[in-house]
Amino acid sequence: MSHTPQPLAEAEVVDQETLEKYDRESRTRKVETTFLKWPVTIVAVALSVYHVWTALLGTPPTLVHRSIHVAAILVLAFSIYRPYQKEKRDTIPWFDYILIAASASVAIYLATNYETIATRGGRFEMIDVVMGGVLLFVVLEGARRLTGWILPALAVLFIVYDYYGRSMPGLFRHRGYDFDTILNFMLTTTEGVYSTAVGVSSTYIFLFILFGAFLQKSGMGQFFNDIALALAGQTRGGPAKVAVIASGFLGSINGSAIANVVTTGAFTIPLMKKIGYKPNFAGGVEASASVGGQILPPIMGAAAFIMAETLGIPYRTIALVAIVPALLYYIGIIMQVHLRATRLGLKGISRENLPLVMDVLKERGHLLIPLAYLLYMLFFSGFTILFAAVTTIFVTVIVAMIRKTTRMGLGDIIDALRDGAVTAVSVAVACACVGIIVGVATQTGFGVKLANAIVTIGGGFLLPTLIMTALACIILGMGLPSIPAYIITATMAAPALTQLGVEPLAAHMFVFYFGLFANITPPVALAAFAAAGLSGGDPMRTGFAAMKLALAGYVVPFVFVYNPVLLMQDVQVLEAIQVIVTATVGVLLLAVAAEGFLMVAVPWVLRIALVVGSVLFLTPDSLLDLIGIGVLVLSLGAIALMAKKRNELSWRNI
């Protein structure tokens, strides 16, 4: 007989204004009440079908394909997203129609004049300049609506730098380019707006977002929540562990930390508060877990595909090297969550209020088949990533037919096609805007110059260069989605590390981590601020709580730079086991030091000792590991004596 759980807690209801304050992707208009209801659906569905079709049968010329992708995305952006937060949600201003027409005109121009442009040999006409200006304007305005002022303002600064190069001081001086040349470069080459970022967006990213839309429509989100509840809900502090597990899985697929916080957090944060977690901590758990989803294979929020394209290495290599650091990150969060629950005496959710694992698997377990199929196609089949993504979408539709609760009808399929294209808007627009920045960096050599400057300031030593690079990545990543943040930091900061002998993959993983964690690093911690909006906590305190929970994420990147074995490259089995075990112990010690509790409150002296022991375990040296064991034994021995005096020495209290 099926086990029917009692209601757990109502999802947190957040008013639209609060939601839009922290999540710009929620600043949409009610398209269904406007003239554009059906045109938007038609464009979105057609765009999804176009990408599936071209993935199977091949794309038109690269420039034409990318321009179609960007134009359709911008048409959707100006149709769906309001120019300002206070703009009415049920009307469309006249100038948005002009922007929609302007966006489409660029793709039409490039598609109809491609051969002429390709045979000019770099020469351009005034119409190229005009269309280049139109392209830049609509991309910058689209990015402003979707990501805020930071990214388009940065792009404008780079254009100014491109123009005034001869007036720049010292190291950053370059020949300078007139606006005609800049605009033509941005329009007619694949190094400007239509750069690698848009190339990856128009292939891998779009298709995997579309795959995620089909998974969501089939009920995968509910499955992740239910299976996490069934597995961890009854444990000490169960709802927080549920939040970590569910947000990690969903974050890997949807690729947006803030969107993950808003969707998953509406369910998990009330549960955490209900059993006794404070609002700031509950928000911090959701924010740190949601951000971490983008470092979790297999999909990693689609950033892995850009990294693979940038480095010219197989995607499977990126996914494999990311596994151990991602697991260490989540072990650190779960350990702190567990220790906080023990410290506060919090219980889990009673068994009668939880679903049973077998019931969940019986009802929706078949939805794991598409994920298993995807893993097989990506790692073992030898087929291309595009073919793997497209066929996985078809497999998802077929597998969902097994159960009535997950079955998708024609309307559901159309909704998924529409939702996939609409969800892709924010990432694609950001990638197009990042193309401006990357284009200027390519045209002027700015990335190399900045790398040289970082190395010079660091005195040629690795550690200070790593610290400055991490700070630069956090600053560059503030207020940006993870994918554009990675592209910018990979262009500007990663070369500084490779100059000092860091492996390119380790360098790119390093900048990706710190660009990503800008979302939970005050003062601009947007994912944490969104979580605070749901929990009712203080935004800054929630940010610091998330930062503390994610402490392993700030340490592990330094570890794999000094110890590439942690990335599991060219490593023997025994060596891999040793590294994983010592790194796990190091992360656990770090969690105890951060929380300051293990059976009893841990005094500052012992917390410092635990931090030292953690660093020793995380350092790639067997002798230091032995010293770390000594520190571990002494520290835990002292804690055990304190616990014994207070009658708290018990496995149940750990």
XYZ file of C-alpha atoms in Angstrom:
654
model
C 0.000 0.000 0.000
C 1.368 3.422 -0.922
C 2.543 5.626 1.910
C 0.851 9.035 1.825
C 2.807 11.715 3.673
C 1.119 14.528 5.507
C 1.612 18.101 4.277
C 5.016 19.407 5.271
C 4.973 23.154 4.916
C 3.526 25.661 2.564
C 5.904 27.087 -0.010
C 6.944 30.593 0.904
C 4.764 33.133 -0.884
C 6.826 36.098 -2.006
C 5.229 39.142 -3.549
C 6.218 39.933 -7.141
C 7.982 43.170 -6.192
C 10.289 41.410 -3.730
C 10.995 38.651 -6.252
C 11.880 41.145 -8.992
C 14.135 43.090 -6.639
C 16.581 40.202 -6.415
C 15.854 38.197 -9.554
C 15.903 40.276 -12.729
C 14.693 37.275 -14.698
C 11.350 37.661 -12.911
C 10.799 41.159 -14.322
C 8.579 39.920 -17.095
C 5.382 41.365 -18.480
C 2.116 39.471 -18.775
C 2.590 38.551 -22.414
C -0.572 36.422 -22.376
C -2.658 39.612 -21.965
C -1.005 41.436 -24.866
C -1.035 41.291 -28.633
C 2.282 39.398 -28.536
C 0.940 36.288 -26.788
C 0.866 34.074 -29.879
C 3.790 35.699 -31.738
C 6.027 35.086 -28.711
C 4.933 31.454 -28.501
C 5.497 30.969 -32.230
C 8.968 32.576 -32.156
C 10.011 30.635 -29.039
C 8.792 27.271 -30.334
C 10.256 27.940 -33.795
C 13.618 28.833 -32.227
C 13.686 25.584 -30.234
C 12.714 23.530 -33.284
C 15.372 25.363 -35.334
C 18.098 24.432 -32.843
C 17.002 20.806 -32.688
C 16.846 20.662 -36.499
C 20.277 22.235 -37.032
C 21.835 20.066 -34.326
C 20.755 16.979 -36.246
C 21.246 18.145 -39.841
C 23.879 20.880 -39.607
C 23.804 24.669 -39.332
C 23.949 27.402 -41.975
C 27.218 29.415 -42.166
C 28.515 30.191 -38.670
C 27.886 33.946 -38.794
C 24.355 33.456 -40.129
C 23.513 30.783 -37.559
C 24.747 32.855 -34.633
C 22.978 35.982 -35.896
C 19.667 34.085 -36.172
C 20.152 32.822 -32.623
C 20.910 36.282 -31.206
C 18.144 38.006 -33.190
C 15.438 35.553 -32.094
C 16.646 35.732 -28.485
C 16.526 39.547 -28.542
C 13.045 39.500 -30.091
C 11.927 37.364 -27.143
C 13.795 39.572 -24.676
C 12.097 42.789 -25.811
C 8.729 41.037 -26.003
C 8.867 39.501 -22.539
C 11.039 41.741 -20.364
C 10.017 45.228 -19.297
C 12.445 48.145 -19.728
C 12.059 49.157 -16.065
C 10.789 47.430 -12.951
C 7.967 49.959 -12.493
C 6.736 49.601 -16.078
C 3.203 48.184 -16.332
C 3.129 44.413 -16.736
C 0.226 44.255 -19.178
C 1.279 46.820 -21.796
C 4.096 47.100 -24.346
C 5.589 50.544 -25.061
C 5.942 51.622 -28.696
C 9.736 51.606 -28.614
C 9.840 47.895 -27.787
C 8.250 47.180 -31.150
C 11.050 49.186 -32.774
C 13.661 47.221 -30.817
C 12.032 43.938 -31.881
C 12.145 45.025 -35.542
C 15.740 46.254 -35.187
C 16.842 42.942 -33.656
C 15.304 40.958 -36.500
C 16.712 43.303 -39.173
C 20.328 42.492 -38.240
C 19.873 38.758 -38.825
C 17.954 39.392 -42.030
C 20.750 41.649 -43.301
C 23.508 39.142 -42.506
C 21.561 36.201 -43.925
C 20.782 37.958 -47.217
C 24.210 39.565 -47.653
C 26.474 36.883 -46.208
C 28.255 36.000 -49.443
C 28.925 39.658 -50.243
C 30.305 40.305 -46.756
C 32.456 37.155 -46.871
C 34.078 38.162 -50.189
C 34.939 41.747 -49.190
C 38.123 40.661 -47.455
C 37.626 42.874 -44.406
C 36.491 45.956 -46.339
C 33.168 47.384 -45.234
C 30.461 49.767 -46.382
C 28.387 52.296 -44.492
C 25.457 49.871 -44.227
C 27.740 47.521 -42.260
C 28.542 50.320 -39.854
C 24.865 51.221 -39.430
C 23.821 47.621 -38.826
C 26.763 47.177 -36.445
C 25.520 50.175 -34.457
C 22.007 48.724 -34.368
C 23.395 45.381 -33.179
C 25.416 46.924 -30.366
C 22.499 49.042 -29.195
C 19.971 46.186 -29.015
C 22.501 43.863 -27.347
C 23.415 46.451 -24.707
C 19.767 47.282 -24.015
C 18.839 43.606 -23.843
C 21.690 42.946 -21.417
C 20.621 45.884 -19.256
C 17.119 44.479 -18.929
C 18.234 40.935 -18.218
C 21.385 41.374 -16.115
C 21.339 44.952 -14.847
C 23.698 47.846 -15.532
C 26.994 46.186 -14.637
C 27.572 44.038 -17.738
C 26.503 46.602 -20.397
C 28.401 49.365 -18.570
C 31.518 47.191 -18.635
C 30.971 46.575 -22.359
C 30.670 50.319 -23.011
C 33.883 50.954 -21.064
C 35.675 48.434 -23.263
C 34.363 50.124 -26.415
C 35.663 53.456 -25.104
C 38.996 51.786 -24.404
C 38.993 50.383 -27.946
C 38.485 53.877 -29.384
C 40.835 55.847 -27.133
C 43.666 53.306 -27.139
C 46.337 55.816 -28.127
C 45.507 57.958 -25.103
C 45.825 55.112 -22.604
C 48.764 55.134 -20.184
C 51.803 52.850 -20.446
C 51.101 49.145 -20.562
C 47.504 49.503 -21.745
C 48.197 51.765 -24.733
C 47.286 50.408 -28.167
C 46.810 51.779 -31.655
C 43.141 52.717 -31.204
C 40.301 52.076 -33.667
C 37.652 54.378 -35.109
C 33.995 53.620 -34.524
C 33.414 52.456 -38.109
C 36.063 49.756 -37.699
C 34.794 48.757 -34.254
C 31.174 48.442 -35.385
C 32.091 46.471 -38.482
C 34.309 44.167 -36.402
C 31.468 43.498 -33.947
C 28.991 42.729 -36.740
C 30.834 40.845 -39.466
C 33.352 38.699 -37.587
C 33.056 35.778 -35.205
C 35.293 37.534 -32.674
C 32.866 40.287 -31.681
C 29.241 39.906 -30.639
C 29.073 36.586 -32.495
C 32.084 35.191 -30.652
C 32.690 31.767 -29.127
C 30.345 32.640 -26.264
C 27.399 33.046 -28.635
C 28.622 30.026 -30.586
C 28.352 27.833 -27.498
C 25.067 29.493 -26.504
C 23.587 28.741 -29.939
C 24.525 25.067 -29.710
C 25.284 23.328 -26.422
C 23.772 25.764 -23.928
C 20.468 26.224 -25.723
C 19.957 22.486 -26.200
C 20.763 21.625 -22.591
C 18.462 24.374 -21.331
C 15.796 22.912 -23.608
C 16.543 19.465 -22.150
C 16.096 20.951 -18.671
C 12.730 22.412 -19.710
C 11.525 18.979 -20.828
C 12.767 17.423 -17.580
C 10.925 20.048 -15.545
C 7.748 19.542 -17.564
C 7.942 15.809 -16.900
C 8.180 16.432 -13.139
C 11.904 15.989 -12.516
C 11.957 18.944 -10.106
C 9.309 17.271 -7.966
C 11.246 14.011 -8.150
C 14.452 15.656 -6.861
C 12.552 17.255 -3.975
C 10.756 14.028 -3.071
C 13.810 11.768 -3.264
C 15.846 14.249 -1.209
C 13.076 14.326 1.402
C 12.848 10.545 1.451
C 16.614 10.108 1.834
C 17.523 12.952 4.192
C 14.322 14.440 5.602
C 14.295 12.334 8.778
C 17.941 12.957 9.662
C 19.087 15.621 12.084
C 18.428 19.002 10.462
C 16.855 17.097 7.567
C 15.232 19.991 5.649
C 18.581 21.753 5.298
C 20.156 18.593 3.901
C 17.183 18.261 1.557
C 17.844 21.817 0.370
C 21.506 21.000 -0.275
C 20.767 17.817 -2.241
C 17.800 19.106 -4.265
C 19.402 22.470 -5.040
C 22.627 20.814 -6.108
C 20.893 18.552 -8.624
C 18.592 21.252 -9.975
C 21.360 23.845 -10.100
C 23.478 21.604 -12.275
C 20.664 21.466 -14.824
C 19.163 24.959 -14.839
C 22.442 26.909 -14.664
C 21.094 29.920 -12.756
C 21.876 30.285 -9.063
C 19.244 32.954 -8.471
C 16.527 31.085 -10.360
C 17.397 27.973 -8.372
C 17.158 29.880 -5.098
C 13.773 31.295 -6.050
C 12.259 27.991 -7.209
C 13.756 25.451 -4.777
C 14.023 27.907 -1.905
C 10.293 28.601 -1.923
C 9.883 24.993 -0.756
C 13.013 24.312 1.331
C 13.428 27.577 3.256
C 10.028 27.346 5.034
C 10.879 23.752 6.011
C 14.220 24.823 7.484
C 12.619 27.646 9.439
C 9.845 25.350 10.631
C 12.231 22.969 12.433
C 14.236 25.806 14.014
C 16.923 27.138 11.677
C 17.244 30.920 11.787
C 16.214 32.863 8.635
C 19.747 34.046 7.813
C 21.180 30.542 8.064
C 18.291 28.983 6.122
C 18.793 31.509 3.327
C 22.537 30.912 3.390
C 22.068 27.154 3.016
C 19.826 27.585 -0.025
C 22.105 30.180 -1.646
C 25.342 28.224 -1.174
C 23.758 24.972 -2.369
C 22.189 26.645 -5.416
C 25.441 28.275 -6.474
C 27.295 24.989 -6.068
C 25.023 23.283 -8.576
C 26.957 25.007 -11.341
C 30.193 23.256 -10.381
C 28.441 19.880 -10.167
C 28.717 17.507 -13.145
C 27.368 16.344 -15.473
C 25.894 19.591 -16.837
C 27.442 22.232 -14.524
C 24.925 24.836 -15.648
C 26.359 24.582 -19.209
C 29.601 26.360 -18.235
C 31.549 23.142 -18.835
C 30.738 23.375 -22.534
C 32.196 26.878 -22.829
C 35.279 25.788 -20.899
C 35.742 22.806 -23.201
C 35.353 25.024 -26.277
C 37.761 27.640 -24.911
C 40.456 25.119 -23.953
C 39.914 22.844 -26.936
C 39.575 19.712 -24.808
C 36.738 17.143 -24.659
C 33.725 17.988 -22.536
C 33.993 14.688 -20.675
C 37.415 15.762 -19.378
C 35.908 18.898 -17.817
C 33.088 16.922 -16.207
C 35.437 14.277 -14.784
C 37.910 16.714 -13.248
C 35.059 18.675 -11.642
C 33.606 15.730 -9.721
C 35.911 15.591 -6.681
C 36.068 19.373 -6.003
C 32.269 19.588 -6.303
C 31.725 16.708 -3.877
C 34.171 18.269 -1.404
C 32.197 21.499 -1.627
C 28.914 19.784 -0.788
C 30.480 17.680 1.966
C 31.606 20.921 3.593
C 28.097 22.408 3.440
C 26.329 19.285 4.716
C 28.813 18.952 7.604
C 28.183 22.536 8.736
C 24.422 22.049 8.393
C 24.640 18.866 10.487
C 26.783 20.469 13.179
C 24.445 23.466 13.411
C 21.465 21.125 13.844
C 23.309 19.206 16.569
C 24.286 22.422 18.313
C 20.691 23.709 18.329
C 19.164 20.300 19.099
C 17.127 20.318 15.890
C 15.351 17.197 14.703
C 14.379 16.033 11.273
C 10.914 15.651 9.810
C 8.855 12.829 11.277
C 8.722 9.720 9.103
C 4.920 9.816 8.708
C 5.267 13.212 7.002
C 7.814 11.965 4.480
C 7.500 10.009 1.262
C 9.086 6.569 1.084
C 12.060 6.050 -1.203
C 10.426 3.143 -3.005
C 7.195 5.089 -3.523
C 9.107 7.999 -5.021
C 11.096 5.702 -7.296
C 7.953 3.854 -8.315
C 6.150 7.080 -9.177
C 8.938 9.046 -10.872
C 12.093 6.943 -10.756
C 11.879 6.266 -14.480
C 12.832 9.921 -15.014
C 16.386 8.906 -14.130
C 16.560 6.999 -17.429
C 17.112 10.150 -19.559
C 19.930 11.230 -17.217
C 21.530 7.795 -17.415
C 21.159 7.863 -21.199
C 22.754 11.332 -21.305
C 25.714 10.161 -19.230
C 26.203 7.182 -21.525
C 26.037 9.358 -24.644
C 28.434 11.950 -23.260
C 31.057 9.634 -21.792
C 30.914 6.301 -23.584
C 29.073 6.452 -26.917
C 31.507 8.465 -29.039
C 28.664 10.583 -30.474
C 28.835 14.375 -30.526
C 27.519 16.454 -27.622
C 24.855 17.991 -29.862
C 23.552 14.595 -30.932
C 23.586 13.461 -27.297
C 21.584 16.508 -26.185
C 18.960 16.249 -28.933
C 18.384 12.509 -28.603
C 18.156 12.852 -24.816
C 15.265 15.280 -25.308
C 13.452 12.668 -27.404
C 14.247 9.978 -24.839
C 12.823 12.206 -22.086
C 9.513 12.574 -23.932
C 9.306 8.824 -24.566
C 10.257 7.789 -21.019
C 7.801 10.280 -19.510
C 5.022 8.356 -21.238
C 5.564 5.411 -18.870
C 3.536 6.972 -16.046
C 0.410 9.085 -16.266
C 1.770 11.567 -13.712
C 4.786 12.364 -15.908
C 3.234 11.923 -19.348
C 3.494 14.897 -21.696
C 0.803 15.663 -24.224
C 1.192 17.857 -27.291
C 0.400 20.945 -25.224
C 3.091 20.043 -22.686
C 5.645 19.520 -25.445
C 4.828 22.904 -26.962
C 5.072 24.477 -23.501
C 8.487 22.852 -22.983
C 9.703 24.117 -26.365
C 8.506 27.588 -25.447
C 9.872 27.499 -21.889
C 13.269 26.289 -23.084
C 13.668 29.199 -25.493
C 12.430 31.742 -22.944
C 14.765 30.363 -20.249
C 17.695 30.602 -22.667
C 17.107 34.334 -23.198
C 19.044 35.545 -20.153
C 22.128 33.423 -20.850
C 22.174 34.125 -24.592
C 21.806 37.895 -24.195
C 24.570 37.911 -21.592
C 26.815 35.881 -23.930
C 26.181 38.358 -26.758
C 27.109 41.268 -24.495
C 30.189 39.439 -23.251
C 31.146 39.054 -26.922
C 31.661 42.817 -27.041
C 34.101 42.651 -24.137
C 35.937 39.626 -25.497
C 36.041 41.213 -28.956
C 37.732 44.345 -27.635
C 40.144 42.246 -25.579
C 41.031 40.319 -28.752
C 41.319 43.414 -30.923
C 43.509 45.322 -28.463
C 45.382 42.520 -26.683
C 43.922 43.737 -23.381
C 43.680 40.249 -21.865
C 47.405 39.595 -22.301
C 48.253 43.043 -20.946
C 46.079 42.563 -17.877
C 47.623 39.149 -17.252
C 51.095 40.683 -17.434
C 50.027 43.389 -14.997
C 48.673 40.841 -12.491
C 51.867 38.785 -12.691
C 53.997 41.927 -12.279
C 52.057 43.101 -9.227
C 52.320 39.590 -7.776
C 56.089 39.781 -8.131
C 56.117 36.584 -10.166
C 55.073 34.522 -7.121
C 52.129 32.174 -7.445
C 50.306 32.648 -4.110
C 49.915 36.464 -4.249
C 48.966 36.156 -7.918
C 46.307 33.582 -7.000
C 44.919 35.838 -4.277
C 44.770 38.860 -6.600
C 43.237 36.756 -9.365
C 40.584 35.437 -6.966
C 39.709 38.983 -5.863
C 39.601 40.169 -9.474
C 37.270 37.275 -10.383
C 34.941 38.027 -7.478
C 34.782 41.702 -8.488
C 34.255 40.879 -12.168
C 31.642 38.279 -11.253
C 29.551 40.545 -9.020
C 26.074 40.935 -10.391
C 26.703 38.689 -13.403
C 25.281 35.273 -14.299
C 27.833 32.485 -13.938
C 28.465 31.929 -17.650
C 29.359 35.520 -18.631
C 31.296 35.821 -15.377
C 33.379 32.789 -16.372
C 33.958 34.051 -19.926
C 35.180 37.422 -18.689
C 37.432 35.982 -15.992
C 38.791 33.325 -18.363
C 39.725 36.089 -20.817
C 41.115 38.553 -18.298
C 42.472 36.545 -15.360
C 43.260 32.942 -16.325
C 46.213 33.906 -18.587
C 47.974 35.385 -15.543
C 48.005 31.970 -13.885
C 49.120 30.059 -16.959
C 52.087 32.443 -17.263
C 53.241 31.149 -13.864
C 53.058 27.516 -14.933
C 49.564 26.621 -13.718
C 47.899 23.981 -15.882
C 45.363 25.714 -18.197
C 42.483 23.532 -16.985
C 43.300 24.219 -13.325
C 43.587 27.958 -14.102
C 40.185 28.023 -15.790
C 38.553 26.017 -13.011
C 40.083 28.453 -10.504
C 38.646 31.560 -12.154
C 35.318 29.808 -12.753
C 34.948 29.021 -9.053
C 35.669 32.550 -7.877
C 33.631 34.237 -10.597
C 30.741 31.976 -9.583
C 31.094 32.552 -5.833
C 30.712 36.292 -6.365
C 26.996 35.432 -6.167
C 27.346 34.682 -2.443
C 30.209 37.036 -1.563
C 29.126 40.325 0.055
C 28.687 43.164 -0.667
C 27.033 42.097 -3.966
C 25.801 38.583 -3.217
C 22.732 38.366 -5.443
C 21.930 34.692 -4.807
C 22.125 35.266 -1.035
C 20.018 38.431 -1.335
C 17.364 36.457 -3.233
C 17.388 33.812 -0.491
C 17.021 36.543 2.141
C 13.985 37.822 0.254
C 12.414 34.383 0.711
C 13.524 33.740 4.295
C 12.830 37.201 5.667
C 16.434 37.445 6.842
C 18.921 40.281 6.562
C 20.515 40.255 3.063
C 24.086 40.974 4.186
C 23.978 38.526 7.097
C 22.532 35.894 4.786
C 25.413 36.609 2.411
C 27.989 36.066 5.133
C 26.188 32.898 6.266
C 26.303 31.565 2.693
C 29.956 32.519 2.395
C 30.774 30.653 5.609
C 28.859 27.567 4.480
C 30.681 27.661 1.134
C 34.078 27.980 2.801
C 35.380 24.807 1.142
C 34.615 26.372 -2.231
C 37.000 29.231 -1.486
C 39.777 26.877 -0.349
C 39.565 23.955 -2.786
C 40.519 26.023 -5.894
C 43.833 26.929 -4.264
C 44.311 23.245 -3.488
C 43.858 21.974 -7.035
C 46.156 24.677 -8.408
C 48.956 23.418 -6.137
C 47.775 19.818 -6.280
C 46.388 19.018 -9.772
C 45.981 15.413 -8.625
C 42.744 16.604 -7.001
C 41.449 17.074 -10.543
C 42.115 13.381 -11.173
C 44.368 13.944 -14.183
C 47.099 11.403 -14.936
C 46.770 9.850 -11.500
C 47.229 6.314 -10.193
C 44.365 4.649 -8.311
C 46.126 4.532 -4.924
C 47.292 8.116 -5.254
C 43.754 9.207 -6.145
C 42.315 7.412 -3.109
C 44.899 9.020 -0.810
C 44.202 12.499 -2.167
C 40.430 12.090 -1.927
C 40.602 10.765 1.645
C 42.977 13.457 2.928
C 41.079 16.229 1.130
C 37.787 14.994 2.606
C 39.277 14.969 6.109
C 40.606 18.481 5.486
C 37.185 19.755 4.420
C 35.496 18.132 7.439
C 38.013 19.763 9.799
C 37.403 23.092 8.081
C 33.649 22.684 8.621
C 34.134 21.956 12.339
C 36.415 24.991 12.672
C 33.899 27.198 10.852
C 30.933 26.050 12.922
C 32.944 25.946 16.172
C 31.109 22.883 17.441
C 31.690 19.148 17.746
C 29.713 17.598 20.621
C 30.618 20.758 22.567
C 31.525 24.329 21.692
C 35.095 24.360 20.362
C 37.300 27.167 21.777
C 39.153 29.483 19.404
C 42.545 27.922 20.082
C 41.323 24.514 18.928
C 39.464 26.040 15.977
C 42.718 27.574 14.800
C 44.431 24.224 15.265
C 41.703 22.562 13.175
C 42.215 25.116 10.396
C 45.951 24.361 10.458
C 45.207 20.631 10.323
C 42.798 21.200 7.440
C 45.414 23.073 5.418
C 47.974 20.332 6.104
C 45.594 17.644 4.861
C 44.737 19.658 1.772
C 48.393 20.282 0.902
C 49.926 17.786 -1.571
C 52.665 16.384 0.641
C 52.733 13.059 2.519
C 54.899 14.495 5.317
C 52.419 17.315 5.860
C 49.615 14.752 5.891
C 51.405 12.963 8.748
C 51.765 16.218 10.654
C 48.080 16.865 9.939
C 47.224 13.493 11.498
C 49.099 14.551 14.624
C 47.189 17.857 14.771
C 43.938 15.972 14.163
C 44.571 13.467 16.972
C 45.553 16.160 19.473
C 42.629 18.448 18.555
C 40.008 15.719 18.594
C 41.496 14.325 21.795
C 41.138 17.708 23.491
C 37.558 18.053 22.234
C 36.745 14.529 23.463
C 38.068 15.369 26.954
C 35.919 18.509 27.053
C 32.885 16.524 25.942
C 33.523 13.827 28.535
C 33.639 16.398 31.335
C 30.224 17.665 30.216
C 28.797 14.165 29.703
C 28.447 14.865 25.977
C 30.930 12.264 24.716
C 28.738 10.073 22.531
C 28.431 9.080 18.887
C 24.856 10.373 19.045
C 26.181 13.877 19.699
C 28.396 13.946 16.627
